[in-house]
Short mmCIF file of C-alpha atoms in Angstrom, two decimals:
data_model
loop_
_atom_site.label_atom_id
_atom_site.label_comp_id
_atom_site.label_asym_id
_atom_site.label_seq_id
_atom_site.Cartn_x
_atom_site.Cartn_y
_atom_site.Cartn_z
CA UNK E 902 48.91 86.36 83.29
CA UNK E 903 46.61 85.84 86.35
CA UNK E 904 49.43 86.99 88.68
CA UNK E 905 49.85 90.12 86.61
CA UNK E 906 46.08 90.80 87.01
CA UNK E 907 46.44 90.33 90.74
CA UNK E 908 49.23 92.89 91.03
CA UNK E 909 47.25 95.32 88.77
CA UNK E 910 44.31 95.01 91.17
CA UNK E 911 46.59 95.84 94.12
CA UNK E 912 48.06 98.76 92.25
CA UNK E 913 44.57 100.11 91.26
CA UNK E 914 43.39 99.90 94.91
CA UNK E 915 46.39 101.87 96.24
CA UNK E 916 46.52 104.36 93.37
CA UNK E 917 42.84 105.20 93.74
CA UNK E 918 43.28 105.68 97.44
CA UNK E 919 46.26 107.94 97.16
CA UNK E 920 44.55 109.80 94.28
CA UNK E 921 41.80 110.73 96.73
CA UNK E 922 44.38 112.32 99.07
CA UNK E 923 46.09 113.95 96.11
CA UNK E 924 43.10 115.56 94.47
CA UNK E 925 41.78 116.95 97.75
CA UNK E 926 45.18 118.23 98.77
CA UNK E 927 45.25 120.24 95.53
CA UNK E 928 41.68 121.49 96.35
CA UNK E 929 42.84 122.49 99.84
CA UNK E 930 45.88 124.36 98.46
CA UNK E 931 48.30 121.94 100.19
CA UNK E 932 51.61 121.46 98.45
CA UNK E 933 52.13 117.98 97.12
CA UNK E 934 55.81 117.12 96.71
CA UNK E 935 55.32 113.75 94.97
CA UNK E 936 52.58 111.45 93.79
CA UNK E 937 53.96 107.92 93.30
CA UNK E 938 52.45 104.80 91.85
CA UNK E 939 54.27 101.74 93.20
CA UNK E 940 57.13 101.65 95.66
CA UNK E 941 60.92 101.43 95.49
CA UNK E 942 63.21 102.87 92.80
CA UNK E 943 61.54 105.03 90.16
CA UNK E 944 61.15 103.66 86.67
CA UNK E 945 59.65 106.89 85.28
CA UNK E 946 59.63 110.37 86.73
CA UNK E 947 58.17 113.69 85.52
CA UNK E 948 58.20 116.99 87.30
CA UNK E 949 55.08 118.99 86.61
CA UNK E 950 54.90 122.30 88.46
CA UNK E 951 55.59 121.70 92.16
CA UNK E 952 54.75 117.94 92.07
CA UNK E 953 56.95 115.07 91.00
CA UNK E 954 54.94 112.23 89.44
CA UNK E 955 56.69 108.85 89.52
CA UNK E 956 56.12 105.18 88.51
CA UNK E 957 58.06 102.94 90.78
CA UNK E 958 59.24 99.38 90.32
CA UNK E 959 57.22 97.39 92.95
CA UNK E 960 53.47 97.42 92.11
CA UNK E 961 52.32 96.96 95.72
CA UNK E 962 51.88 100.51 97.00
CA UNK E 963 52.08 104.18 96.32
CA UNK E 964 51.99 107.48 98.16
CA UNK E 965 51.00 111.10 98.09
CA UNK E 966 53.80 113.06 99.78
CA UNK E 967 52.39 116.28 101.11
CA UNK E 968 54.58 119.06 102.49
CA UNK E 969 54.70 119.07 106.27
CA UNK E 970 52.43 115.99 106.78
CA UNK E 971 54.99 114.04 108.77
CA UNK E 972 57.53 116.72 109.60
CA UNK E 973 57.70 120.37 110.58
CA UNK E 974 57.59 122.80 107.68
CA UNK E 975 57.68 126.61 107.46
CA UNK E 976 55.99 126.52 104.09
CA UNK E 977 52.66 128.36 104.40
CA UNK E 978 51.08 125.70 102.07
CA UNK E 979 52.15 122.77 104.20
CA UNK E 980 49.69 120.21 105.40
CA UNK E 981 50.07 121.29 109.01
CA UNK E 982 49.29 124.90 108.19
CA UNK E 983 46.03 124.17 106.38
CA UNK E 984 42.74 124.66 108.13
CA UNK E 985 41.65 121.67 110.22
CA UNK E 986 38.51 120.87 108.19
CA UNK E 987 40.53 120.86 105.00
CA UNK E 988 43.08 118.49 106.55
CA UNK E 989 40.21 116.24 107.67
CA UNK E 990 38.75 116.18 104.16
CA UNK E 991 42.18 115.30 102.64
CA UNK E 992 42.75 112.47 105.14
CA UNK E 993 39.30 110.99 104.64
CA UNK E 994 39.41 111.27 100.82
CA UNK E 995 41.44 108.15 100.31
CA UNK E 996 38.84 105.89 102.01
CA UNK E 997 36.04 107.70 100.16
CA UNK E 998 37.73 106.95 96.83
CA UNK E 999 37.99 103.27 97.79
CA UNK E 1000 34.28 103.24 98.62
CA UNK E 1001 33.50 104.84 95.26
CA UNK E 1002 35.67 102.31 93.50
CA UNK E 1003 33.83 99.50 95.32
CA UNK E 1004 30.42 100.83 94.23
CA UNK E 1005 31.62 101.10 90.61
CA UNK E 1006 33.13 97.60 90.61
CA UNK E 1007 29.94 95.99 92.10
CA UNK E 1008 27.81 97.98 89.62
CA UNK E 1009 29.78 96.59 86.69
CA UNK E 1010 29.32 93.08 88.02
CA UNK E 1011 25.58 93.56 88.63
CA UNK E 1012 25.01 94.99 85.16
CA UNK E 1013 27.02 92.26 83.46
CA UNK E 1014 26.02 89.10 85.47
CA UNK E 1015 22.68 90.31 86.91
CA UNK E 1016 21.84 90.57 90.60
CA UNK E 1017 19.25 89.12 92.96
CA UNK E 1018 17.04 91.32 95.12
CA UNK E 1019 14.74 90.36 97.93
CA UNK E 1020 11.72 89.72 95.72
CA UNK E 1021 10.68 86.03 95.40
CA UNK E 1022 10.66 84.60 91.89
CA UNK E 1023 10.02 80.89 92.47
CA UNK E 1024 8.97 78.64 95.35
CA UNK E 1025 9.92 75.00 95.61
CA UNK E 1026 7.02 72.61 95.84
CA UNK E 1027 6.27 71.29 99.34
CA UNK E 1028 9.07 73.45 100.74
CA UNK E 1029 8.77 75.34 104.10
CA UNK E 1030 8.03 78.52 102.08
CA UNK E 1031 5.24 76.74 100.14
CA UNK E 1032 3.77 75.39 103.36
CA UNK E 1033 3.86 78.79 105.04
CA UNK E 1034 1.82 80.30 102.17
CA UNK E 1035 4.57 82.49 100.76
CA UNK E 1036 3.80 83.52 97.18
CA UNK E 1037 5.76 84.52 94.11
CA UNK E 1038 6.49 88.34 93.88
CA UNK E 1039 6.36 88.70 97.68
CA UNK E 1040 9.11 91.00 98.89
CA UNK E 1041 11.08 90.02 101.95
CA UNK E 1042 11.25 92.81 104.57
CA UNK E 1043 12.75 91.18 107.57
CA UNK E 1044 13.71 87.79 109.06
CA UNK E 1045 13.14 87.47 112.83
CA UNK E 1046 12.90 91.23 113.03
CA UNK E 1047 16.21 91.95 111.18
CA UNK E 1048 16.16 93.54 107.80
CA UNK E 1049 18.62 91.86 105.30
CA UNK E 1050 20.41 94.03 102.81
CA UNK E 1051 21.09 91.29 100.33
CA UNK E 1052 19.66 87.89 99.46
CA UNK E 1053 23.06 86.52 100.63
CA UNK E 1054 22.44 87.98 104.05
CA UNK E 1055 19.02 86.45 104.16
CA UNK E 1056 20.46 83.06 103.39
CA UNK E 1057 22.98 83.46 106.22
CA UNK E 1058 20.19 84.45 108.62
CA UNK E 1059 18.29 81.28 107.77
CA UNK E 1060 21.35 79.06 108.12
CA UNK E 1061 22.48 80.63 111.40
CA UNK E 1062 18.99 80.68 113.06
CA UNK E 1063 18.79 78.65 116.25
CA UNK E 1064 15.01 78.61 116.34
CA UNK E 1065 12.70 75.77 115.46
CA UNK E 1066 10.50 78.27 113.59
CA UNK E 1067 11.21 81.80 112.41
CA UNK E 1068 9.13 84.90 111.59
CA UNK E 1069 9.34 86.27 108.07
CA UNK E 1070 7.90 89.68 107.32
CA UNK E 1071 6.78 90.14 103.75
CA UNK E 1072 5.28 92.87 101.61
CA UNK E 1073 2.42 91.68 99.42
CA UNK E 1074 0.25 94.05 97.38
CA UNK E 1075 1.49 97.02 99.44
CA UNK E 1076 0.66 95.36 102.83
CA UNK E 1077 3.02 93.90 105.37
CA UNK E 1078 2.29 90.36 106.58
CA UNK E 1079 4.06 88.09 109.03
CA UNK E 1080 4.36 84.37 108.46
CA UNK E 1081 5.82 81.63 110.65
CA UNK E 1082 8.22 79.35 108.77
CA UNK E 1083 10.12 76.20 109.81
CA UNK E 1084 13.39 75.87 107.80
CA UNK E 1085 14.25 72.31 106.66
CA UNK E 1086 17.63 70.65 106.59
CA UNK E 1087 19.26 70.07 103.21
CA UNK E 1088 22.67 68.65 102.23
CA UNK E 1089 25.38 69.66 99.79
CA UNK E 1090 28.55 67.95 98.71
CA UNK E 1091 31.71 70.06 99.15
CA UNK E 1092 35.13 68.46 98.40
CA UNK E 1093 33.89 64.98 99.26
CA UNK E 1094 32.20 66.18 102.46
CA UNK E 1095 28.44 66.21 103.04
CA UNK E 1096 27.42 69.52 104.65
CA UNK E 1097 24.00 70.14 106.17
CA UNK E 1098 22.35 73.59 105.97
CA UNK E 1099 18.94 75.14 106.59
CA UNK E 1100 16.77 76.38 103.72
CA UNK E 1101 13.17 77.58 103.18
CA UNK E 1102 12.84 76.85 99.45
CA UNK E 1103 12.69 80.20 97.67
CA UNK E 1104 14.50 81.59 94.65
CA UNK E 1105 15.09 85.36 94.22
CA UNK E 1106 14.48 87.32 91.06
CA UNK E 1107 17.52 88.07 88.82
CA UNK E 1108 17.50 91.64 87.51
CA UNK E 1109 19.73 93.68 85.13
CA UNK E 1110 18.32 97.24 85.38
CA UNK E 1111 20.73 100.13 86.19
CA UNK E 1112 18.88 101.68 89.12
CA UNK E 1113 18.42 98.33 90.80
CA UNK E 1114 22.05 97.44 90.11
CA UNK E 1115 23.23 100.68 91.66
CA UNK E 1116 21.12 100.18 94.83
CA UNK E 1117 22.42 96.60 95.09
CA UNK E 1118 25.95 97.92 94.85
CA UNK E 1119 25.37 100.31 97.72
CA UNK E 1120 23.77 97.56 99.80
CA UNK E 1121 26.72 95.26 99.02
CA UNK E 1122 29.04 97.95 100.45
CA UNK E 1123 26.76 98.41 103.47
CA UNK E 1124 26.71 94.62 104.07
CA UNK E 1125 30.46 94.51 103.87
CA UNK E 1126 30.76 97.26 106.48
CA UNK E 1127 28.21 95.45 108.67
CA UNK E 1128 30.17 92.18 108.35
CA UNK E 1129 33.46 93.96 109.26
CA UNK E 1130 31.91 95.53 112.39
CA UNK E 1131 30.70 92.03 113.33
CA UNK E 1132 34.22 90.71 112.70
CA UNK E 1133 35.72 93.42 114.99
CA UNK E 1134 33.22 92.54 117.72
CA UNK E 1135 34.18 88.87 117.52
CA UNK E 1136 37.90 89.81 117.43
CA UNK E 1137 37.56 91.75 120.72
CA UNK E 1138 35.91 88.74 122.29
CA UNK E 1139 38.61 86.41 120.95
CA UNK E 1140 36.20 84.53 118.65
CA UNK E 1141 38.20 84.91 115.46
CA UNK E 1142 40.05 81.95 113.96
CA UNK E 1143 43.46 82.44 112.26
CA UNK E 1144 42.14 81.31 108.88
CA UNK E 1145 39.61 84.24 108.95
CA UNK E 1146 42.43 86.74 108.57
CA UNK E 1147 44.20 86.83 105.18
CA UNK E 1148 47.30 88.68 104.15
CA UNK E 1149 48.65 89.82 100.78
CA UNK E 1150 49.84 86.29 99.76
CA UNK E 1151 46.39 84.77 100.04
CA UNK E 1152 44.71 87.87 98.54
CA UNK E 1153 46.99 87.70 95.45
CA UNK E 1154 46.40 84.02 95.12
CA UNK E 1155 42.58 84.59 95.39
CA UNK E 1156 42.68 87.34 92.79
CA UNK E 1157 44.81 85.19 90.45
CA UNK E 1158 42.26 82.39 90.76
CA UNK E 1159 39.40 84.85 90.05
CA UNK E 1160 41.23 85.98 86.92
CA UNK E 1161 41.02 82.46 85.59
CA UNK E 1162 37.23 82.43 86.12
CA UNK E 1163 36.53 85.69 84.40
CA UNK E 1164 36.18 89.47 84.40
CA UNK E 1165 33.19 89.57 86.73
CA UNK E 1166 35.00 87.60 89.40
CA UNK E 1167 37.97 89.95 89.29
CA UNK E 1168 35.72 93.05 89.47
CA UNK E 1169 33.77 91.59 92.49
CA UNK E 1170 37.03 90.92 94.35
CA UNK E 1171 38.28 94.38 93.41
CA UNK E 1172 35.13 95.88 94.98
CA UNK E 1173 35.29 93.60 98.01
CA UNK E 1174 38.94 94.39 98.80
CA UNK E 1175 38.41 98.05 98.10
CA UNK E 1176 35.58 98.38 100.61
CA UNK E 1177 37.62 96.37 103.11
CA UNK E 1178 40.60 98.72 102.60
CA UNK E 1179 38.26 101.76 103.18
CA UNK E 1180 36.96 100.25 106.42
CA UNK E 1181 40.45 99.35 107.67
CA UNK E 1182 41.83 102.75 106.92
CA UNK E 1183 38.99 104.51 108.79
CA UNK E 1184 39.68 102.60 111.97
CA UNK E 1185 40.75 105.09 114.73
CA UNK E 1186 44.22 103.40 115.05
CA UNK E 1187 47.54 105.34 114.97
CA UNK E 1188 49.21 105.56 111.54
CA UNK E 1189 45.89 104.82 109.75
CA UNK E 1190 43.75 107.58 108.17
CA UNK E 1191 41.22 107.08 110.93
CA UNK E 1192 43.89 107.60 113.56
CA UNK E 1193 45.05 110.80 111.91
CA UNK E 1194 41.42 112.01 111.66
CA UNK E 1195 41.07 111.51 115.46
CA UNK E 1196 43.91 114.03 116.06
CA UNK E 1197 42.32 116.57 113.67
CA UNK E 1198 38.88 116.08 115.31
CA UNK E 1199 40.39 116.63 118.71
CA UNK E 1200 41.88 119.94 117.43
CA UNK E 1201 38.52 120.95 115.91
CA UNK E 1202 36.66 120.27 119.10
CA UNK E 1203 39.09 121.58 121.63
CA UNK E 1204 40.86 124.26 119.63
CA UNK E 1205 44.13 122.67 120.85
CA UNK E 1206 46.63 121.50 118.27
CA UNK E 1207 48.23 118.14 119.26
CA UNK E 1208 51.93 118.16 119.91
CA UNK E 1209 53.65 117.21 116.68
CA UNK E 1210 56.28 115.07 118.44
CA UNK E 1211 53.64 113.18 120.45
CA UNK E 1212 51.58 112.60 117.32
CA UNK E 1213 54.69 111.38 115.49
CA UNK E 1214 55.61 108.95 118.32
CA UNK E 1215 52.05 107.61 118.49
CA UNK E 1216 52.03 107.09 114.74
CA UNK E 1217 55.34 105.31 114.78
CA UNK E 1218 54.13 102.96 117.50
CA UNK E 1219 50.97 102.30 115.51
CA UNK E 1220 52.89 101.75 112.28
CA UNK E 1221 55.24 99.24 114.04
CA UNK E 1222 52.22 97.32 115.34
CA UNK E 1223 50.75 97.24 111.84
CA UNK E 1224 53.99 95.92 110.46
CA UNK E 1225 53.92 93.14 113.10
CA UNK E 1226 50.31 92.33 112.08
CA UNK E 1227 51.36 92.34 108.42
CA UNK E 1228 54.23 89.86 109.12
CA UNK E 1229 51.95 87.65 111.22
CA UNK E 1230 49.21 87.37 108.56
CA UNK E 1231 51.85 86.90 105.84
CA UNK E 1232 53.45 84.08 107.81
CA UNK E 1233 50.02 82.44 108.29
CA UNK E 1234 49.38 82.80 104.47
CA UNK E 1235 52.65 81.07 103.64
CA UNK E 1236 52.13 78.41 106.27
CA UNK E 1237 48.66 77.72 104.93
CA UNK E 1238 49.97 77.40 101.32
CA UNK E 1239 52.69 74.95 102.33
CA UNK E 1240 50.07 72.80 103.97
#
């Protein structure tokens, strides 16, 4: 059952993405030849107007086939004949829908399980926070000058700090105050190993209100984007380990494990993967939506339409590199599972 849930999550992610392209293509007056859920041979097909709607056998993909998107077409309603701004909206709509799905998924989790904000609920006795004079109901504004979006990010800032003492900016009774704090070392047992980490001894408030949950959902997406930009920066510097990059095998295994834990775990992973998918698709790399958007933006800025053959070749090269990346991460996934 958990494996079925994993495949359904994948199918939802792709279907929502392609639906974004589909609905905006209809808005732009672009002819959509087929909207497919899944890949491979069709199980069900229904022609409605100009569009063929199909359900296909492999639940790991889908597509929105627009007239003239990848080939020349004389049809006046082809993708290539639409105005540039409309084509740009259509291309970006898939990633937008994944962002929207992520917000909704995180919102459901926050409303069901509660969420922590940056307000302090409790302080451990004799902890660094207690010694520094931090009080209950103080709101954390920044840590060493950097504003955390989530309590999780604050915790990571504390753990990763190289300083002997840090500066914590708080809001108390409408006023901003700075306090110096010296994190202490604590230990935790993880799979038989003792791990040391830094802490300051505060507990955040747990809330369930809709407005707060919605804001927290937006901040979770923002934090995910920030983390992915950080990952890209480290990747360009060669500071990324193999186990930091996961492919479909590990993702399916992780979702299946989450399904055994409960609904909230699945929804959180759905949101996390969806926001990652949005970010990945927006990268200005050939064959991705971001790469296609670059060609359209070039046309909008210069008034020169890129050569269709050149664009096709660039996208084929990009797609080939993506396939190689897919094979590499899948190989690493399988290798890791065997170990």
